[in-house]
Amino acid sequence: MTIPARLVEVLRSAKAVAVLTGAGISAESGVPTFRDAQTGLWAKYQPTELATPEAFRRDPQLVWDWYDWRRKTIAKVRPNAGHLALTRMERQLTTQGAQFTLITQNVDSLHQLAATHNVVELHGNLYRVKCFAEDRPIEFWEAGEVTPPRCPECGGPLRPAVVWFGEALPSDAFNHALQAAAQCEVFFSIGTSSIVEPAASLPRLALEYEAVVVEINPEETPLTASAAYILRGRAGEILPELVKEVWG
Ligand code: BV8
């Protein structure tokens, strides 16, 4: 894949770069994306029907066990070359005095595990839990036979501290992402189907502020038509090549 010379130039002199990642960047670590058919016990469920407060109210054990299964799947995987290339991009940009913001829709902690520092989690994190009733983070809980575990304070069910469909994004994270999208010179949209809002509005905001928008994805998305550069392929291949081409 040839990285466009103009993009290389812009990155070398950039003062602010923002990146939005989706499930696709974790695909090469072996984490199924939202669009991949779910496997085994979960094959008959659509993520969008499980990742909602209604689903949890209807069947808290089913939803808790689905997240437990995802936590166990993800506990076995490592960051891939795509995650590590973004960590290198952050280091290089920081060296050149530029601002780097990594905004992720993923809840798998793989960017943090790859030692990227400035990670904004738009949709929360699988490894954090909170009380369903009080909406308060819970650090330690008793994992017993019955799932979901109970809140030590009120005795109600605990839930994963992720953003479900129909729930508002954490305002501090989303405001941070809006600011990064409005202030960046280059905005990368990597491994996301660009369907879920309001995350998908971030590259559009960057475009309004005349940023250079780059999409990295093996497939077309609703963003493709308006991106300045389309790097068609897998993040784990393209990102290391791009970082090498720009920063040696
Ligand atoms: C809200 C956490 C309001 C949980 C997630 C109609 C129109 C517009 C919007 C809506 C609508 N109806 C409803 C809505 C709102 C809804 C929404 O957007 N729905 C969609 C389905 C239309 N949004 C919400 O509900 C949001 N909240 O609007 O609240 C509100 C406001 C104020 C007060 C109260 C309420 C909340 C959305 C967040 C939901 N939570 N995740 C969990 O993880 O369980 S979303 C979840 O799905 C992900 O986080 C991600 O955001 C999304 C999946 O998308 P992707 O990450 O893109 O993954 P996907 O599998 O789709 O695609 C993978 C891509 O990777 C593909 O393009 C593929 O080609 C590519 N790929 C594959 N391999 C590779 C690769 N790319 C690179 N390299 C590879 N190797």
CSV table of C-alpha atoms and ligand atoms in Angstrom, one decimal:
chain,number,residue,atom,x,y,z
A,1,MET,CA,0.0,0.0,0.0
A,2,THR,CA,1.5,3.4,-1.0
A,3,ILE,CA,0.9,6.1,1.6
A,4,PRO,CA,0.0,9.3,-0.3
A,5,ALA,CA,3.0,11.7,-0.2
A,6,ARG,CA,0.7,14.7,0.8
A,7,LEU,CA,-0.6,12.8,3.8
A,8,VAL,CA,3.0,11.9,4.9
A,9,GLU,CA,3.9,15.6,4.6
A,10,VAL,CA,0.8,16.8,6.6
A,11,LEU,CA,1.5,14.3,9.4
A,12,ARG,CA,5.2,15.3,9.6
A,13,SER,CA,4.2,18.9,10.3
A,14,ALA,CA,0.9,18.3,12.1
A,15,LYS,CA,0.2,20.1,15.4
A,16,ALA,CA,-2.9,18.0,16.3
A,17,VAL,CA,-4.1,14.6,15.2
A,18,ALA,CA,-7.2,12.8,16.4
A,19,VAL,CA,-8.0,9.1,15.9
A,20,LEU,CA,-11.4,7.3,16.2
A,21,THR,CA,-11.2,3.5,16.4
A,22,GLY,CA,-13.9,0.9,16.3
A,23,ALA,CA,-14.1,-2.9,16.7
A,24,GLY,CA,-12.2,-3.4,13.5
A,25,ILE,CA,-8.9,-2.4,15.1
A,26,SER,CA,-9.2,-5.3,17.6
A,27,ALA,CA,-10.3,-7.8,14.9
A,28,GLU,CA,-6.7,-8.8,14.2
A,29,SER,CA,-6.3,-9.5,17.9
A,30,GLY,CA,-9.0,-12.1,17.5
A,31,VAL,CA,-11.8,-10.0,19.1
A,32,PRO,CA,-15.0,-10.5,17.0
A,33,THR,CA,-16.4,-7.2,15.7
A,34,PHE,CA,-20.0,-6.2,16.4
A,35,ARG,CA,-20.8,-7.1,12.8
A,36,ASP,CA,-19.2,-10.6,13.0
A,37,ALA,CA,-21.8,-13.2,13.8
A,38,GLN,CA,-21.6,-14.1,17.4
A,39,THR,CA,-20.4,-17.6,18.2
A,40,GLY,CA,-21.5,-20.5,20.3
A,41,LEU,CA,-24.0,-19.9,23.1
A,42,TRP,CA,-24.4,-16.3,21.9
A,43,ALA,CA,-24.9,-17.0,18.2
A,44,LYS,CA,-28.7,-16.5,18.4
A,45,TYR,CA,-28.4,-13.0,19.8
A,46,GLN,CA,-27.7,-9.7,18.1
A,47,PRO,CA,-25.4,-7.4,20.1
A,48,THR,CA,-27.8,-4.5,19.6
A,49,GLU,CA,-30.5,-6.6,21.4
A,50,LEU,CA,-28.3,-7.4,24.4
A,51,ALA,CA,-26.5,-4.1,24.8
A,52,THR,CA,-29.5,-2.2,26.1
A,53,PRO,CA,-31.0,-1.3,29.6
A,54,GLU,CA,-34.2,-3.0,28.6
A,55,ALA,CA,-32.4,-6.3,27.9
A,56,PHE,CA,-30.8,-6.0,31.3
A,57,ARG,CA,-34.1,-5.3,33.0
A,58,ARG,CA,-35.7,-8.2,31.2
A,59,ASP,CA,-32.9,-10.7,31.9
A,60,PRO,CA,-30.0,-9.4,34.0
A,61,GLN,CA,-28.3,-12.8,34.2
A,62,LEU,CA,-28.3,-13.2,30.4
A,63,VAL,CA,-26.8,-9.8,29.8
A,64,TRP,CA,-24.3,-10.1,32.7
A,65,ASP,CA,-23.2,-13.5,31.4
A,66,TRP,CA,-22.7,-12.2,27.9
A,67,TYR,CA,-20.3,-9.5,29.2
A,68,ASP,CA,-18.6,-12.1,31.3
A,69,TRP,CA,-18.1,-14.2,28.2
A,70,ARG,CA,-16.7,-11.1,26.3
A,71,ARG,CA,-14.4,-10.3,29.3
A,72,LYS,CA,-13.0,-13.9,29.3
A,73,THR,CA,-12.5,-13.8,25.4
A,74,ILE,CA,-10.7,-10.5,25.6
A,75,ALA,CA,-8.6,-11.5,28.7
A,76,LYS,CA,-6.8,-14.0,26.4
A,77,VAL,CA,-5.9,-11.5,23.5
A,78,ARG,CA,-3.1,-9.1,23.1
A,79,PRO,CA,-2.9,-5.7,21.3
A,80,ASN,CA,-2.0,-6.2,17.6
A,81,ALA,CA,0.3,-4.3,15.2
A,82,GLY,CA,-2.4,-1.7,14.6
A,83,HIS,CA,-2.7,-0.8,18.3
A,84,LEU,CA,1.1,-0.7,18.6
A,85,ALA,CA,1.5,1.5,15.6
A,86,LEU,CA,-0.9,4.0,17.1
A,87,THR,CA,1.2,4.0,20.3
A,88,ARG,CA,4.2,4.8,18.1
A,89,MET,CA,2.2,7.6,16.3
A,90,GLU,CA,1.4,9.1,19.7
A,91,ARG,CA,5.1,9.0,20.7
A,92,GLN,CA,6.3,10.6,17.5
A,93,LEU,CA,3.7,13.3,17.5
A,94,THR,CA,4.4,14.2,21.1
A,95,THR,CA,8.1,14.4,20.2
A,96,GLN,CA,7.2,16.9,17.5
A,97,GLY,CA,5.2,18.9,20.0
A,98,ALA,CA,1.8,17.9,18.6
A,99,GLN,CA,-1.4,16.9,20.4
A,100,PHE,CA,-2.5,13.3,19.9
A,101,THR,CA,-6.0,12.1,21.0
A,102,LEU,CA,-7.2,8.5,20.6
A,103,ILE,CA,-11.0,8.3,20.8
A,104,THR,CA,-12.2,4.7,21.0
A,105,GLN,CA,-15.7,3.1,20.7
A,106,ASN,CA,-14.1,-0.1,22.0
A,107,VAL,CA,-14.5,-1.3,25.6
A,108,ASP,CA,-11.7,-3.8,25.5
A,109,SER,CA,-8.8,-1.8,27.0
A,110,LEU,CA,-6.4,-2.9,24.2
A,111,HIS,CA,-5.3,0.6,23.4
A,112,GLN,CA,-4.3,1.1,27.1
A,113,LEU,CA,-2.6,-2.4,27.1
A,114,ALA,CA,-0.6,-1.2,24.0
A,115,ALA,CA,0.6,1.7,26.2
A,116,THR,CA,-1.2,4.5,24.3
A,117,HIS,CA,-1.6,7.3,26.9
A,118,ASN,CA,-4.3,9.7,25.7
A,119,VAL,CA,-7.2,7.3,25.3
A,120,VAL,CA,-10.8,8.6,25.4
A,121,GLU,CA,-13.3,5.8,26.0
A,122,LEU,CA,-16.6,6.9,24.4
A,123,HIS,CA,-18.5,3.8,25.4
A,124,GLY,CA,-17.0,2.9,28.7
A,125,ASN,CA,-15.0,-0.2,29.6
A,126,LEU,CA,-15.9,-3.9,30.0
A,127,TYR,CA,-13.6,-4.3,33.0
A,128,ARG,CA,-15.5,-1.6,35.1
A,129,VAL,CA,-18.8,-2.3,36.7
A,130,LYS,CA,-21.4,0.0,38.4
A,131,CYS,CA,-24.6,-0.4,40.4
A,132,PHE,CA,-27.6,-0.6,38.0
A,133,ALA,CA,-29.9,1.3,40.3
A,134,GLU,CA,-27.5,4.0,41.7
A,135,ASP,CA,-25.4,4.3,38.5
A,136,ARG,CA,-22.3,4.5,40.8
A,137,PRO,CA,-18.9,2.8,40.0
A,138,ILE,CA,-18.2,-0.2,42.2
A,139,GLU,CA,-14.6,-1.2,42.7
A,140,PHE,CA,-14.9,-4.5,44.5
A,141,TRP,CA,-17.8,-7.0,44.5
A,142,GLU,CA,-18.4,-10.6,45.6
A,143,ALA,CA,-18.5,-12.8,42.5
A,144,GLY,CA,-20.8,-15.5,43.7
A,145,GLU,CA,-22.9,-18.3,42.1
A,146,VAL,CA,-25.7,-15.9,41.3
A,147,THR,CA,-25.1,-13.5,38.5
A,148,PRO,CA,-25.2,-10.5,38.2
A,149,PRO,CA,-23.4,-9.9,41.5
A,150,ARG,CA,-25.2,-7.6,44.0
A,151,CYS,CA,-24.3,-4.1,44.9
A,152,PRO,CA,-22.5,-4.0,48.3
A,153,GLU,CA,-24.4,-0.8,49.1
A,154,CYS,CA,-28.0,-1.3,48.0
A,155,GLY,CA,-28.1,-5.1,47.2
A,156,GLY,CA,-29.4,-4.4,43.7
A,157,PRO,CA,-27.8,-6.0,40.5
A,158,LEU,CA,-24.4,-4.7,39.2
A,159,ARG,CA,-24.0,-4.0,35.5
A,160,PRO,CA,-21.0,-3.5,33.2
A,161,ALA,CA,-19.9,0.2,33.1
A,162,VAL,CA,-20.4,0.4,29.3
A,163,VAL,CA,-22.7,2.7,27.4
A,164,TRP,CA,-25.8,0.8,26.1
A,165,PHE,CA,-27.9,1.7,23.1
A,166,GLY,CA,-30.3,4.4,24.2
A,167,GLU,CA,-27.9,5.7,26.9
A,168,ALA,CA,-26.1,9.0,26.8
A,169,LEU,CA,-22.3,8.9,26.4
A,170,PRO,CA,-20.2,10.1,29.4
A,171,SER,CA,-20.2,13.9,28.9
A,172,ASP,CA,-16.6,14.5,29.8
A,173,ALA,CA,-15.4,11.8,27.3
A,174,PHE,CA,-17.7,13.0,24.5
A,175,ASN,CA,-16.8,16.7,25.1
A,176,HIS,CA,-13.1,15.8,25.0
A,177,ALA,CA,-13.7,13.9,21.7
A,178,LEU,CA,-15.6,16.9,20.2
A,179,GLN,CA,-12.8,19.3,21.1
A,180,ALA,CA,-10.2,16.9,19.6
A,181,ALA,CA,-12.2,16.5,16.4
A,182,ALA,CA,-12.7,20.3,16.0
A,183,GLN,CA,-9.1,21.1,16.7
A,184,CYS,CA,-7.2,18.5,14.7
A,185,GLU,CA,-5.5,18.9,11.3
A,186,VAL,CA,-5.7,15.1,10.6
A,187,PHE,CA,-8.6,12.8,11.7
A,188,PHE,CA,-8.2,9.0,11.3
A,189,SER,CA,-11.3,6.8,11.3
A,190,ILE,CA,-10.1,3.3,11.8
A,191,GLY,CA,-12.0,0.0,11.9
A,192,THR,CA,-15.4,1.4,12.4
A,193,SER,CA,-18.6,0.9,10.3
A,194,SER,CA,-19.4,4.6,11.0
A,195,ILE,CA,-23.0,3.8,11.8
A,196,VAL,CA,-23.4,4.2,15.6
A,197,GLU,CA,-24.1,7.8,16.7
A,198,PRO,CA,-23.0,10.1,18.1
A,199,ALA,CA,-19.4,8.6,17.6
A,200,ALA,CA,-19.9,8.6,13.8
A,201,SER,CA,-20.5,12.4,13.9
A,202,LEU,CA,-16.9,13.0,15.0
A,203,PRO,CA,-15.2,12.7,11.6
A,204,ARG,CA,-18.0,14.8,10.1
A,205,LEU,CA,-17.2,17.5,12.6
A,206,ALA,CA,-13.5,17.3,11.8
A,207,LEU,CA,-14.5,17.8,8.1
A,208,GLU,CA,-16.5,20.9,9.0
A,209,TYR,CA,-13.3,22.3,10.5
A,210,GLU,CA,-11.4,21.4,7.3
A,211,ALA,CA,-9.3,18.6,8.8
A,212,VAL,CA,-7.8,16.0,6.5
A,213,VAL,CA,-10.0,12.9,7.2
A,214,VAL,CA,-8.4,9.4,6.5
A,215,GLU,CA,-10.4,6.2,6.6
A,216,ILE,CA,-8.6,2.9,7.2
A,217,ASN,CA,-11.0,-0.1,6.7
A,218,PRO,CA,-11.1,-3.1,4.3
A,219,GLU,CA,-14.7,-2.1,3.4
A,220,GLU,CA,-16.6,1.0,2.4
A,221,THR,CA,-18.6,2.9,5.1
A,222,PRO,CA,-20.9,5.9,5.1
A,223,LEU,CA,-17.8,8.0,5.7
A,224,THR,CA,-15.9,6.8,2.7
A,225,ALA,CA,-17.4,9.2,0.2
A,226,SER,CA,-16.4,12.3,2.2
A,227,ALA,CA,-12.9,11.2,3.4
A,228,ALA,CA,-9.9,12.8,1.8
A,229,TYR,CA,-7.9,9.6,1.9
A,230,ILE,CA,-9.1,6.0,1.8
A,231,LEU,CA,-6.5,3.4,2.9
A,232,ARG,CA,-8.4,0.3,2.0
A,233,GLY,CA,-7.2,-2.7,4.0
A,234,ARG,CA,-6.5,-4.0,7.5
A,235,ALA,CA,-5.3,-1.7,10.3
A,236,GLY,CA,-2.7,-4.2,11.4
A,237,GLU,CA,-1.0,-3.9,8.0
A,238,ILE,CA,-1.6,-0.3,7.0
A,239,LEU,CA,-0.8,1.5,10.3
A,240,PRO,CA,2.7,0.1,10.7
A,241,GLU,CA,3.5,1.0,7.1
A,242,LEU,CA,2.1,4.5,7.5
A,243,VAL,CA,4.0,5.2,10.7
A,244,LYS,CA,7.2,3.9,9.1
A,245,GLU,CA,6.7,6.0,6.0
A,246,VAL,CA,6.1,9.2,8.0
A,247,TRP,CA,8.5,8.8,10.9
A,248,GLY,CA,11.0,6.2,9.6
B,1,BV8,C1,-27.6,7.7,22.3
B,1,BV8,C2,-20.7,-0.4,24.1
B,1,BV8,C3,-29.2,9.2,23.2
B,1,BV8,C4,-21.5,-1.5,24.6
B,1,BV8,C5,-21.8,0.5,22.1
B,1,BV8,C6,-31.2,6.1,14.2
B,1,BV8,C7,-30.3,7.0,13.6
B,1,BV8,C8,-29.2,7.5,14.3
B,1,BV8,C9,-29.0,7.1,15.7
B,1,BV8,C10,-29.9,6.2,16.2
B,1,BV8,C11,-31.0,5.7,15.5
B,1,BV8,N1,-31.6,4.9,16.4
B,1,BV8,C12,-31.0,4.8,17.5
B,1,BV8,C13,-29.9,5.7,17.5
B,1,BV8,C14,-29.0,5.9,18.5
B,1,BV8,C15,-28.0,4.8,18.7
B,1,BV8,C16,-27.4,4.3,17.4
B,1,BV8,O1,-26.5,5.0,16.9
B,1,BV8,N2,-27.9,3.2,16.8
B,1,BV8,C17,-27.4,2.7,15.6
B,1,BV8,C18,-27.5,1.2,15.6
B,1,BV8,C19,-28.1,3.4,14.4
B,1,BV8,N3,-27.0,5.3,19.5
B,1,BV8,C20,-27.1,5.2,20.9
B,1,BV8,O2,-28.0,4.6,21.4
B,1,BV8,C21,-26.1,6.0,21.7
B,1,BV8,N4,-26.8,6.7,22.7
B,1,BV8,O3,-27.9,8.0,21.2
B,1,BV8,O4,-28.3,8.2,23.4
B,1,BV8,C22,-29.4,9.8,24.5
B,1,BV8,C23,-28.9,11.1,24.6
B,1,BV8,C24,-29.1,11.8,25.8
B,1,BV8,C25,-29.7,11.2,26.9
B,1,BV8,C26,-30.2,9.8,26.7
B,1,BV8,C27,-30.0,9.2,25.5
B,1,BV8,C28,-25.2,5.0,22.4
B,1,BV8,C29,-24.4,4.2,21.4
B,1,BV8,C30,-23.3,3.3,22.2
B,1,BV8,C31,-23.8,1.9,22.2
B,1,BV8,N5,-22.7,1.1,22.8
B,1,BV8,N6,-20.8,-0.2,22.7
B,1,BV8,C32,-20.8,-2.8,24.3
B,1,BV8,O5,-19.7,-2.8,23.7
B,1,BV8,O6,-21.5,-3.9,24.5
B,1,BV8,S1,-21.8,0.6,20.4
B,1,BV8,C33,-20.9,-0.6,19.8
B,1,BV8,O7,-21.4,-0.8,18.4
B,1,BV8,C34,-19.4,-0.2,19.6
B,1,BV8,O8,-18.9,0.5,20.7
B,1,BV8,C35,-19.4,0.6,18.3
B,1,BV8,O9,-19.7,1.9,18.6
B,1,BV8,C36,-20.6,0.0,17.6
B,1,BV8,C37,-20.1,-1.1,16.6
B,1,BV8,O10,-19.5,-0.4,15.6
B,1,BV8,P1,-18.0,-0.7,15.2
B,1,BV8,O11,-17.1,-0.5,16.3
B,1,BV8,O12,-17.8,0.1,14.0
B,1,BV8,O13,-17.9,-2.2,14.9
B,1,BV8,P2,-18.6,-2.9,13.7
B,1,BV8,O14,-18.5,-4.3,14.0
B,1,BV8,O15,-19.9,-2.2,13.4
B,1,BV8,O16,-17.6,-2.5,12.4
B,1,BV8,C38,-16.3,-3.0,12.4
B,1,BV8,C39,-15.7,-2.3,11.2
B,1,BV8,O17,-14.3,-2.7,11.2
B,1,BV8,C40,-16.2,-2.6,9.9
B,1,BV8,O18,-16.4,-1.5,9.1
B,1,BV8,C41,-15.2,-3.6,9.2
B,1,BV8,O19,-15.1,-3.4,7.8
B,1,BV8,C42,-13.9,-3.0,9.9
B,1,BV8,N7,-12.8,-4.0,10.0
B,1,BV8,C43,-12.9,-5.3,10.1
B,1,BV8,N8,-11.6,-5.8,10.3
B,1,BV8,C44,-10.8,-4.8,10.2
B,1,BV8,C45,-11.5,-3.6,10.0
B,1,BV8,N9,-11.0,-2.4,9.9
B,1,BV8,C46,-9.6,-2.3,10.0
B,1,BV8,N10,-8.8,-3.4,10.1
B,1,BV8,C47,-9.4,-4.7,10.2
B,1,BV8,N11,-8.6,-5.7,10.4
